């Protein structure tokens, strides 16, 4: 045996050497055996050399050798070359078709695989179990139940329905297409089953969310004597992240320990992911620390878990950074998913510098041209407010796909670059790429911010034309867009035709009515929402408080504010406090508003005081206006609005004789947020008398 292996190896080496020689007039020829050994070697280069040598020497390969060439190109991902070779074959057999079907399937070209399968049928070849298995797997991945049923019928007609490889393929196909009931019938009526059969049925139940049946099948599998492996338990643990409660996951954890699979890297990663998604951080950390030989997948799962928990507590995202550093120190090379997760942990101001270091690591690992990473970098710089860096990442992308374009459009809109965002959106449409509901939602939000109803109507027309009008995100964005454009009737029409509106839909409609002064209608919507069993969120209560403020319903507003805290357990943020201040101030209860600010714990937030100062302007409360103006200047010395609002003359807090001439000095340095011409003036003095100067000195 060893001698035979040595002979084969020498034969391959000699063949490679001969193939590399420049052809002479006599042409050194090789036989089919040598060519076959070269093609069957693990190197694509060696196989290509052999193929080139055949062409140069006009060698006519047999069908077996050509099939080996097909197999070589398909296994190395060169399915385009395999197809060209397939088309030039003078004669093909079922093996040729099987190899090409498998090649397309492995590369994810499932429609092409089914086309080749149909071509084999047209040729009248006798299809075998491998042909049907490849076609069934392809139909499963495109989730086409109709094609899957046709292939199932052909399997039965050809008498291959008892082959376990086809039974497994059929169970997987029906499970992926959402008909796990068909898969169950096949499973129960099959005489021969293996571990793959059980695993395929379990995965089907995981996809459809039938947790009771899932656990029952798992117990049956264990009782039948089949050993539960890492793939089976991984699928079930994945279900525990979504459809099962964490107590079931703990039971499975105990089973895993008894089977001795708790140190398995696949099972350990699935357990870690389950505990993280159920917010049991301590248990996840214990599993991570007790697992030997941790790999990049486990580190990525742990980092991703901490980032996902950031929504509950921002401090969790900081735990991802030492994990990433530890990973690098141990010589584990991060994947693109690792970089994507750690970049999301940098999406706040304090971690911006760390994010730039991650960007350097991405370039060092040569991931900067990856479309997935490019989108993550665009999002990172967008959320950090660094528009120029965001634009650079976008321009360096080798291929502008739907993901990268979506990220850049979102970046433009988030940073107030609305015209650039619209331009990129039109470029997206011109590129024949179909925008998804997220892009449309972002563009509609830009229309809402600009109050451009005409553009919003055009986007609405496109949405209806392309059939995207059924998405909740788009419907909610349309409601907000029409409301902010002053068309409350269109907003109401969208809301009324929305099937099963969610809490965002109701909140958007409540805000719309509040903005247009329909306070009672907004509160009626809130009560109707409660009666439907929907739980309001922070944004909902902002709309309710705004409605009470615009409608002068002080007592009701304060009742809703207390209900938000006591009945719904929602902790008020600065926007809620500012809404209450506005509610009290609009009702001329300035003493109560100031006391509320001082007791809120947010007395260092300028938004609260600006709301009070606006009321001082309206109700001519000069003394309080002076006091609030001083506080604003102290809190925001670099803000233009602080000095402008402190300008008592502009607000009418200090009165002057009508004959007093004024000198206005322009301020070209601090002028952001300019809404009126008065905000361009930072100093106003009178030509005669020093009373105004002294008053302004007191204010500023």
XYZ file of C-alpha atoms in Angstrom:
700
model
C 0.000 0.000 0.000
C 2.778 2.440 0.937
C 4.593 1.538 -2.292
C 1.450 2.238 -4.305
C 1.054 5.664 -2.641
C 4.668 6.511 -3.424
C 4.258 5.489 -7.047
C 1.146 7.680 -7.405
C 2.926 10.649 -5.829
C 5.904 10.301 -8.173
C 3.538 9.972 -11.116
C 1.843 13.243 -10.190
C 5.209 15.037 -9.788
C 6.443 13.789 -13.136
C 3.170 14.806 -14.775
C 3.378 18.322 -13.332
C 6.930 18.702 -14.572
C 5.955 17.575 -18.067
C 2.926 19.909 -18.124
C 5.115 22.879 -17.165
C 7.603 22.345 -19.981
C 7.192 24.476 -23.047
C 5.741 22.350 -25.824
C 8.285 21.286 -28.416
C 7.678 20.273 -31.978
C 7.128 16.672 -30.921
C 4.772 17.459 -27.929
C 5.231 15.154 -24.951
C 1.903 13.399 -24.415
C 0.488 11.847 -21.236
C -2.073 9.106 -20.834
C -5.515 9.312 -19.192
C -4.280 7.787 -15.912
C -1.626 10.480 -15.428
C -4.029 13.260 -16.316
C -6.634 11.834 -13.924
C -4.133 11.694 -11.050
C -3.163 15.304 -11.697
C -6.769 16.464 -11.817
C -7.650 14.529 -8.646
C -4.779 16.147 -6.696
C -5.782 18.744 -4.119
C -4.300 21.649 -6.075
C -6.373 23.605 -8.568
C -3.180 24.822 -10.238
C -2.045 21.268 -10.953
C -5.421 20.417 -12.430
C -5.401 23.539 -14.609
C -1.908 22.705 -15.839
C -3.115 19.251 -16.823
C -6.165 20.717 -18.567
C -4.027 23.213 -20.507
C -1.633 20.441 -21.512
C -4.541 18.381 -22.878
C -5.639 21.318 -25.027
C -2.104 22.069 -26.286
C -1.422 18.462 -27.220
C -4.906 17.972 -28.738
C -5.511 15.110 -26.318
C -9.041 13.727 -26.440
C -10.062 12.942 -22.861
C -12.511 10.190 -22.018
C -15.829 10.903 -20.251
C -14.399 9.811 -16.908
C -11.534 12.325 -17.181
C -13.845 15.170 -18.212
C -16.108 14.438 -15.238
C -13.056 14.660 -12.999
C -12.303 18.076 -14.493
C -15.897 19.123 -13.806
C -15.550 17.948 -10.223
C -12.281 19.825 -9.764
C -13.605 23.154 -11.030
C -16.861 22.809 -9.051
C -15.112 21.971 -5.763
C -12.809 24.983 -6.121
C -15.686 27.385 -6.784
C -14.986 27.833 -10.503
C -18.476 26.845 -11.531
C -18.337 29.254 -14.500
C -15.429 27.293 -16.003
C -17.209 24.048 -15.142
C -20.269 25.218 -17.074
C -18.159 26.123 -20.128
C -16.536 22.711 -20.027
C -19.956 21.076 -19.606
C -21.317 22.843 -22.706
C -18.387 21.615 -24.861
C -18.697 17.960 -23.803
C -19.474 15.719 -26.808
C -21.202 13.248 -24.514
C -22.632 13.593 -21.008
C -23.902 11.101 -18.460
C -25.855 11.522 -15.233
C -22.597 11.979 -13.291
C -21.814 15.064 -15.399
C -25.179 16.596 -14.532
C -24.848 15.675 -10.844
C -21.452 17.369 -10.618
C -22.732 20.592 -12.170
C -25.882 20.593 -9.995
C -23.721 20.139 -6.906
C -21.322 22.857 -8.042
C -24.109 25.402 -8.445
C -25.638 24.334 -5.122
C -22.384 24.780 -3.201
C -21.932 28.280 -4.632
C -25.495 29.279 -3.747
C -26.756 29.439 -7.341
C -29.823 27.373 -6.539
C -31.936 28.442 -9.521
C -29.106 27.397 -11.870
C -28.901 24.038 -10.113
C -32.615 23.426 -10.709
C -32.221 24.455 -14.368
C -29.474 21.835 -14.842
C -31.699 19.263 -13.096
C -34.515 20.020 -15.547
C -32.061 19.819 -18.453
C -31.083 16.308 -17.331
C -34.764 15.325 -17.363
C -35.211 16.714 -20.877
C -32.186 14.687 -22.058
C -34.013 11.553 -20.923
C -31.275 10.402 -18.552
C -32.121 8.112 -15.669
C -31.895 10.317 -12.583
C -30.325 8.833 -9.449
C -30.567 9.681 -5.767
C -27.734 12.229 -5.984
C -29.508 14.164 -8.748
C -32.707 14.386 -6.705
C -30.839 15.213 -3.486
C -29.095 18.201 -5.129
C -32.338 19.481 -6.638
C -34.254 19.077 -3.353
C -31.553 20.930 -1.428
C -31.664 23.782 -3.956
C -35.467 24.088 -3.789
C -35.232 24.045 0.018
C -32.826 26.997 0.052
C -35.030 29.117 -2.205
C -38.018 27.939 -0.117
C -40.020 26.980 -3.204
C -42.597 24.462 -2.014
C -44.090 24.000 -5.507
C -40.802 22.837 -7.052
C -40.084 20.717 -3.968
C -43.416 18.902 -4.340
C -42.759 18.235 -8.037
C -39.360 16.723 -7.233
C -40.965 14.674 -4.443
C -43.409 13.251 -6.993
C -40.544 12.380 -9.342
C -38.724 10.639 -6.485
C -41.784 8.452 -5.869
C -42.278 7.746 -9.594
C -38.644 6.643 -9.920
C -38.999 4.302 -6.940
C -36.399 6.097 -4.803
C -38.678 7.183 -1.949
C -37.135 4.649 0.465
C -33.583 5.987 0.090
C -32.570 7.554 3.388
C -30.554 10.328 1.700
C -33.691 11.450 -0.161
C -35.925 11.084 2.893
C -33.555 13.430 4.748
C -33.515 15.883 1.833
C -37.335 15.868 1.681
C -37.684 16.414 5.459
C -35.246 19.330 5.231
C -37.054 20.782 2.208
C -40.495 20.691 3.835
C -39.069 22.082 7.081
C -37.408 25.025 5.304
C -40.613 25.714 3.343
C -42.629 25.913 6.581
C -44.531 22.633 6.108
C -43.093 20.696 9.007
C -46.352 18.714 9.129
C -45.447 17.119 5.780
C -41.941 16.490 7.080
C -43.391 14.741 10.135
C -45.543 12.424 7.975
C -42.484 11.472 5.921
C -40.476 10.920 9.090
C -43.068 8.627 10.694
C -43.618 6.574 7.521
C -39.947 5.954 6.730
C -38.487 2.538 7.511
C -34.896 3.747 7.672
C -33.854 6.823 9.638
C -30.496 8.130 10.804
C -29.200 11.043 12.901
C -29.565 13.416 9.953
C -33.283 12.547 9.727
C -33.844 13.470 13.377
C -31.753 16.630 13.108
C -33.600 17.756 9.969
C -36.983 17.363 11.695
C -35.754 19.195 14.799
C -34.482 22.091 12.664
C -37.886 22.235 10.980
C -39.620 22.670 14.339
C -37.055 25.312 15.325
C -37.886 27.333 12.203
C -41.656 27.144 12.713
C -41.451 27.786 16.458
C -43.373 24.679 17.539
C -41.534 24.313 20.833
C -43.635 21.519 22.357
C -43.157 19.241 19.357
C -39.497 20.178 19.262
C -38.923 18.964 22.809
C -40.993 15.834 22.195
C -38.885 14.872 19.177
C -35.717 15.515 21.170
C -36.890 13.170 23.931
C -37.915 10.519 21.365
C -34.509 10.733 19.726
C -32.767 10.238 23.059
C -35.005 7.275 23.981
C -34.449 5.617 20.595
C -30.798 5.180 21.500
C -29.388 7.765 19.127
C -26.700 9.932 20.676
C -27.459 13.631 20.839
C -24.642 15.423 19.059
C -23.468 19.019 19.049
C -25.457 19.947 15.925
C -28.724 18.642 17.391
C -28.277 20.413 20.710
C -27.079 23.558 18.951
C -30.358 23.759 17.003
C -32.452 23.244 20.138
C -30.471 25.820 22.127
C -31.014 28.281 19.298
C -34.739 27.787 19.830
C -34.296 28.562 23.537
C -33.092 32.029 22.501
C -36.378 32.813 20.799
C -39.333 30.507 21.343
C -38.581 28.690 24.601
C -38.283 30.010 28.108
C -34.911 30.092 29.863
C -35.951 27.325 32.299
C -36.117 24.885 29.370
C -32.652 26.025 28.379
C -31.364 25.241 31.865
C -32.824 21.722 31.674
C -31.039 21.211 28.364
C -27.860 22.570 29.929
C -28.076 19.865 32.591
C -28.577 17.227 29.883
C -25.530 18.540 28.035
C -23.380 18.242 31.151
C -24.531 14.637 31.689
C -23.632 13.783 28.094
C -20.194 15.335 28.538
C -20.723 17.879 25.768
C -20.379 20.982 27.938
C -16.777 21.460 26.779
C -17.717 21.117 23.107
C -17.018 24.430 21.402
C -20.198 24.349 19.260
C -22.473 23.508 22.202
C -20.649 25.943 24.482
C -21.137 28.785 22.001
C -24.843 27.942 21.633
C -25.253 27.891 25.446
C -23.441 31.192 25.787
C -25.636 32.760 23.112
C -28.792 31.430 24.788
C -27.903 32.860 28.207
C -26.858 36.193 26.721
C -30.127 36.595 24.807
C -32.040 35.747 27.978
C -29.964 38.424 29.807
C -28.344 35.920 32.167
C -24.919 37.468 31.841
C -23.313 35.731 34.841
C -24.154 32.258 33.475
C -22.822 33.198 30.033
C -19.548 34.453 31.526
C -19.152 31.208 33.506
C -19.560 29.125 30.343
C -17.121 31.317 28.456
C -14.455 31.111 31.143
C -14.840 27.347 31.657
C -14.617 26.440 27.945
C -11.100 25.416 26.888
C -9.644 26.287 23.491
C -12.010 29.159 22.829
C -12.161 30.089 19.146
C -13.129 33.181 17.173
C -16.803 32.113 16.996
C -17.126 31.963 20.792
C -15.370 35.304 21.269
C -17.611 36.876 18.631
C -20.739 35.460 20.310
C -19.638 36.904 23.670
C -18.813 40.331 22.202
C -22.087 40.385 20.259
C -23.990 39.431 23.432
C -22.566 42.378 25.368
C -23.358 44.754 22.508
C -26.974 43.534 22.337
C -27.354 44.096 26.082
C -26.370 47.743 25.582
C -30.044 48.587 25.063
C -30.695 47.627 28.692
C -27.531 49.116 30.162
C -24.918 51.082 28.212
C -22.141 49.842 30.522
C -22.414 46.354 29.004
C -20.902 47.547 25.722
C -17.681 48.487 27.546
C -17.228 44.837 28.557
C -16.692 43.972 24.884
C -13.434 45.934 24.626
C -11.262 43.869 27.033
C -12.639 40.714 25.391
C -11.515 41.915 21.991
C -8.075 42.846 23.353
C -7.724 39.443 25.022
C -8.643 37.779 21.760
C -5.875 39.625 19.899
C -3.320 38.887 22.615
C -4.034 35.165 22.286
C -3.318 35.320 18.571
C -6.911 34.650 17.485
C -7.638 36.417 14.214
C -10.940 38.302 14.295
C -13.510 37.577 11.591
C -15.600 40.170 9.786
C -18.456 39.368 12.176
C -16.153 40.085 15.140
C -15.212 43.479 13.725
C -18.835 44.281 12.942
C -19.900 43.497 16.528
C -17.077 45.428 18.207
C -17.752 48.456 15.978
C -21.324 48.559 17.277
C -19.908 48.808 20.803
C -18.128 52.003 19.706
C -21.326 53.781 18.667
C -21.168 56.414 21.401
C -18.961 59.445 21.951
C -16.763 57.984 24.691
C -15.621 55.090 22.494
C -14.967 57.039 19.300
C -11.184 56.835 19.624
C -11.421 53.114 20.324
C -13.490 52.751 17.179
C -10.758 54.423 15.133
C -8.292 51.880 16.524
C -10.655 49.081 15.465
C -10.702 50.644 12.000
C -6.898 50.405 11.955
C -7.130 46.721 12.915
C -9.607 46.183 10.072
C -7.119 47.657 7.594
C -4.313 45.571 9.126
C -6.356 42.400 8.592
C -7.281 43.501 5.046
C -11.041 43.595 5.711
C -11.563 47.201 4.611
C -12.777 46.158 1.168
C -15.386 43.762 2.565
C -18.914 45.040 1.893
C -20.175 43.864 5.296
C -17.377 45.678 7.157
C -17.688 48.752 4.932
C -21.332 49.147 5.952
C -20.426 48.723 9.640
C -17.729 51.431 9.352
C -20.155 53.757 7.580
C -22.682 53.264 10.376
C -20.012 53.814 13.061
C -18.828 57.147 11.654
C -22.415 58.158 10.965
C -23.510 57.632 14.573
C -20.342 59.380 15.758
C -21.251 62.448 13.715
C -18.090 62.226 11.581
C -19.688 62.717 8.193
C -16.430 63.187 6.253
C -15.010 59.873 7.513
C -18.322 58.222 6.744
C -18.130 59.532 3.186
C -14.545 58.262 2.783
C -15.516 54.732 3.875
C -18.371 54.780 1.407
C -16.210 55.996 -1.483
C -13.590 53.291 -0.813
C -16.118 50.461 -1.107
C -15.142 48.239 -4.081
C -18.765 47.506 -4.913
C -21.750 49.602 -3.927
C -24.421 47.098 -2.968
C -27.782 47.740 -1.319
C -26.293 47.474 2.194
C -23.520 50.048 1.681
C -25.874 52.470 -0.100
C -28.434 52.097 2.687
C -25.812 52.845 5.349
C -24.651 55.968 3.515
C -28.176 57.276 2.959
C -28.869 56.775 6.662
C -25.616 58.590 7.505
C -26.561 61.587 5.350
C -30.019 61.901 6.878
C -28.768 61.454 10.433
C -26.185 64.211 9.956
C -28.608 66.623 8.329
C -27.223 66.171 4.798
C -30.694 65.728 3.348
C -29.951 66.776 -0.225
C -27.025 64.338 -0.413
C -29.258 61.633 1.039
C -31.927 62.228 -1.620
C -29.259 62.238 -4.335
C -27.909 58.860 -3.159
C -31.437 57.489 -3.045
C -32.054 58.493 -6.666
C -28.704 56.917 -7.607
C -29.856 53.748 -5.876
C -33.028 53.688 -7.966
C -31.042 54.352 -11.158
C -28.697 51.434 -10.386
C -31.668 49.035 -10.663
C -31.187 47.947 -7.054
C -34.444 47.637 -5.165
C -34.517 49.640 -1.916
C -35.906 47.850 1.107
C -38.340 49.113 3.728
C -35.520 50.534 5.885
C -34.223 52.856 3.134
C -37.732 54.039 2.288
C -38.418 54.678 5.966
C -35.254 56.796 6.303
C -36.062 58.823 3.186
C -39.590 59.454 4.465
C -38.149 60.628 7.790
C -36.036 63.142 5.825
C -39.188 64.350 4.066
C -40.805 64.737 7.484
C -37.890 66.771 8.876
C -37.902 69.054 5.821
C -41.717 69.167 5.761
C -41.574 68.472 2.025
C -44.963 66.917 1.443
C -44.522 66.873 -2.352
C -41.396 64.700 -2.188
C -43.083 62.516 0.406
C -46.060 61.985 -1.900
C -43.704 60.875 -4.690
C -42.020 58.381 -2.370
C -45.474 57.198 -1.280
C -46.379 56.590 -4.930
C -43.196 54.553 -5.429
C -43.976 52.535 -2.299
C -47.441 51.597 -3.573
C -46.093 50.793 -7.030
C -43.430 48.414 -5.672
C -45.701 46.759 -3.104
C -43.784 47.966 -0.048
C -46.778 49.727 1.480
C -47.579 46.733 3.702
C -44.524 47.169 5.928
C -45.231 48.668 9.355
C -42.038 50.750 9.331
C -43.060 52.449 6.087
C -46.663 52.985 7.221
C -45.456 54.595 10.451
C -43.016 56.813 8.539
C -45.802 57.886 6.179
C -47.980 58.878 9.139
C -45.198 61.041 10.583
C -44.288 62.519 7.204
C -47.835 63.619 6.360
C -48.408 64.944 9.873
C -45.225 67.049 9.876
C -46.079 68.305 6.396
C -49.393 69.616 7.740
C -51.600 66.974 6.109
C -53.258 65.362 9.137
C -56.049 63.906 6.966
C -53.613 61.834 4.879
C -51.881 60.710 8.069
C -55.232 59.538 9.436
C -56.015 57.665 6.205
C -52.704 55.770 6.389
C -53.360 54.905 10.022
C -56.894 53.701 9.316
C -55.802 51.294 6.559
C -52.912 49.887 8.603
C -53.638 46.297 9.639
C -52.985 45.624 13.332
C -51.172 48.902 14.059
C -48.389 48.497 16.609
C -47.361 50.805 19.440
C -45.217 52.870 17.037
C -48.220 53.424 14.741
C -50.417 54.579 17.624
C -47.640 56.778 19.032
C -47.066 58.414 15.638
C -50.776 59.186 15.322
C -50.964 60.557 18.866
C -47.996 62.844 18.102
C -49.609 63.924 14.833
C -52.799 65.046 16.543
C -50.850 66.734 19.329
C -48.751 68.715 16.818
C -51.887 69.992 15.096
C -53.548 71.044 18.346
C -56.097 68.224 18.451
C -55.439 67.487 22.104
C -58.681 65.667 22.856
C -58.364 63.473 19.747
C -54.811 62.531 20.753
C -55.915 61.533 24.269
C -58.854 59.546 22.869
C -56.401 57.632 20.684
C -54.267 56.915 23.737
C -57.241 55.482 25.634
C -58.285 53.423 22.601
C -54.742 52.090 22.338
C -54.864 50.983 25.982
C -58.210 49.272 25.414
C -56.653 47.301 22.525
C -54.118 45.863 24.974
C -51.063 47.679 23.612
C -48.528 48.912 26.160
C -47.400 52.528 25.609
C -43.702 53.383 25.587
C -41.692 56.514 26.350
C -42.379 58.002 22.928
C -46.127 57.477 23.352
C -46.174 59.470 26.589
C -44.198 62.283 24.960
C -47.100 62.650 22.524
C -49.658 62.530 25.341
C -47.810 65.214 27.341
C -47.448 67.369 24.210
C -51.196 67.065 23.595
C -51.987 68.146 27.152
C -49.528 71.034 26.850
C -51.021 72.360 23.591
C -54.545 71.853 24.886
C -53.934 73.539 28.246
C -54.903 70.342 30.091
C -52.523 70.787 33.026
C -54.205 68.487 35.532
C -54.679 65.691 32.998
C -51.095 66.063 31.843
C -49.748 65.708 35.381
C -51.973 62.656 35.901
C -50.603 61.001 32.776
C -47.084 61.842 33.909
C -47.621 60.123 37.274
C -49.363 57.183 35.569
C -46.372 56.734 33.281
C -44.126 56.229 36.310
C -46.427 54.250 38.571
C -48.638 52.198 36.236
C -46.188 51.506 33.406
C -42.853 51.614 35.217
C -41.335 54.051 32.698
C -38.495 56.190 34.017
C -38.883 59.766 32.727
C -36.033 61.223 30.694
C -35.117 64.843 29.992
C -37.696 65.115 27.199
C -40.496 64.083 29.542
C -39.331 66.578 32.169
C -39.108 69.320 29.518
C -42.649 68.468 28.382
C -43.957 68.887 31.952
C -42.112 72.212 32.256
C -43.706 73.325 28.975
C -47.094 72.115 30.238
C -46.845 74.204 33.408
C -45.283 77.209 31.687
C -47.954 77.420 28.985
C -50.562 77.556 31.746
C -48.656 80.522 33.300
C -47.634 78.406 36.302
C -44.055 79.645 36.172
C -43.387 79.119 39.891
C -44.463 75.487 39.647
C -42.378 75.024 36.476
C -39.217 76.405 38.102
C -39.751 74.305 41.237
C -40.268 71.232 39.072
C -36.948 71.853 37.279
C -35.051 72.268 40.531
C -36.528 69.030 41.944
C -36.190 66.976 38.767
C -32.505 66.189 39.048
C -32.029 67.620 35.541
C -31.532 71.223 36.609
C -28.211 71.252 34.732
C -29.954 70.566 31.418
C -30.373 73.742 29.325
C -33.439 72.400 27.492
C -35.476 72.661 30.694
C -34.500 76.282 31.292
C -35.034 77.283 27.657
C -38.646 76.102 27.918
C -39.095 78.242 31.036
C -37.390 81.258 29.466
C -39.766 81.112 26.501
C -42.663 81.341 28.958
C -40.977 84.295 30.674
C -40.923 86.045 27.292
C -44.602 85.348 26.673
C -45.790 86.422 30.129
C -43.249 89.300 30.568
C -41.783 87.878 33.797
C -38.668 90.112 33.738
C -37.164 89.100 37.087
C -37.437 85.377 36.439
C -36.238 85.897 32.841
C -33.021 87.537 34.101
C -32.389 84.669 36.526
C -33.036 81.972 33.929
C -30.883 83.800 31.341
C -27.904 83.791 33.713
C -28.341 80.055 34.315
C -28.444 79.377 30.563
C -25.231 81.324 29.933
C -23.485 79.393 32.705
C -24.700 76.044 31.391
C -23.953 76.694 27.700
C -21.349 79.446 27.367
C -20.478 78.328 23.806
C -24.046 78.113 22.530
C -25.466 80.903 20.367
C -28.968 80.343 21.746
C -27.811 81.086 25.298
C -26.609 84.558 24.388
C -29.522 85.196 22.082
C -32.083 84.159 24.664
C -30.173 86.212 27.217
C -30.718 89.214 24.991
C -33.562 90.693 26.985
C -34.425 93.344 24.444
C -35.065 90.772 21.726
C -37.528 89.000 24.008
C -39.111 92.220 25.240
C -38.166 91.593 28.877
C -36.513 95.027 29.094
C -38.513 97.876 27.625
C -37.058 101.051 26.115
C -38.568 104.358 25.057
C -39.679 104.258 21.439
C -37.334 107.154 20.591
C -34.196 105.400 21.919
C -31.880 104.633 18.944
C -30.095 101.245 18.993
C -26.757 100.003 17.653
C -26.687 96.296 16.718
C -23.341 94.487 16.442
C -23.301 91.338 14.328
C -21.891 88.139 15.763
C -20.373 86.087 12.973
C -18.844 83.502 15.297
C -21.708 81.968 17.225
C -24.759 81.591 15.039
C -25.795 77.926 14.901
C -29.497 77.214 15.212
C -30.413 80.535 13.630
C -34.166 80.848 13.142
C -34.798 84.606 13.237
C -32.728 87.631 12.193
C -32.411 88.642 15.853
C -30.170 85.668 16.487
C -27.503 87.326 14.358
C -27.075 90.064 16.973
C -24.995 89.450 20.064
C -24.921 92.991 21.470
C -27.448 95.817 21.468
C -26.576 99.232 22.855
C -28.365 102.582 23.014
C -26.750 105.761 21.706
C -27.911 107.755 24.721
C -27.958 106.666 28.295
C -26.239 103.785 30.089
C -29.326 102.157 31.563
C -29.558 99.582 28.800
C -25.845 98.770 28.974
C -26.033 98.116 32.687
C -29.133 95.982 32.266
C -27.458 93.879 29.588
C -24.332 93.571 31.702
C -26.465 92.102 34.470
C -28.002 89.626 32.072
C -24.823 88.499 30.324
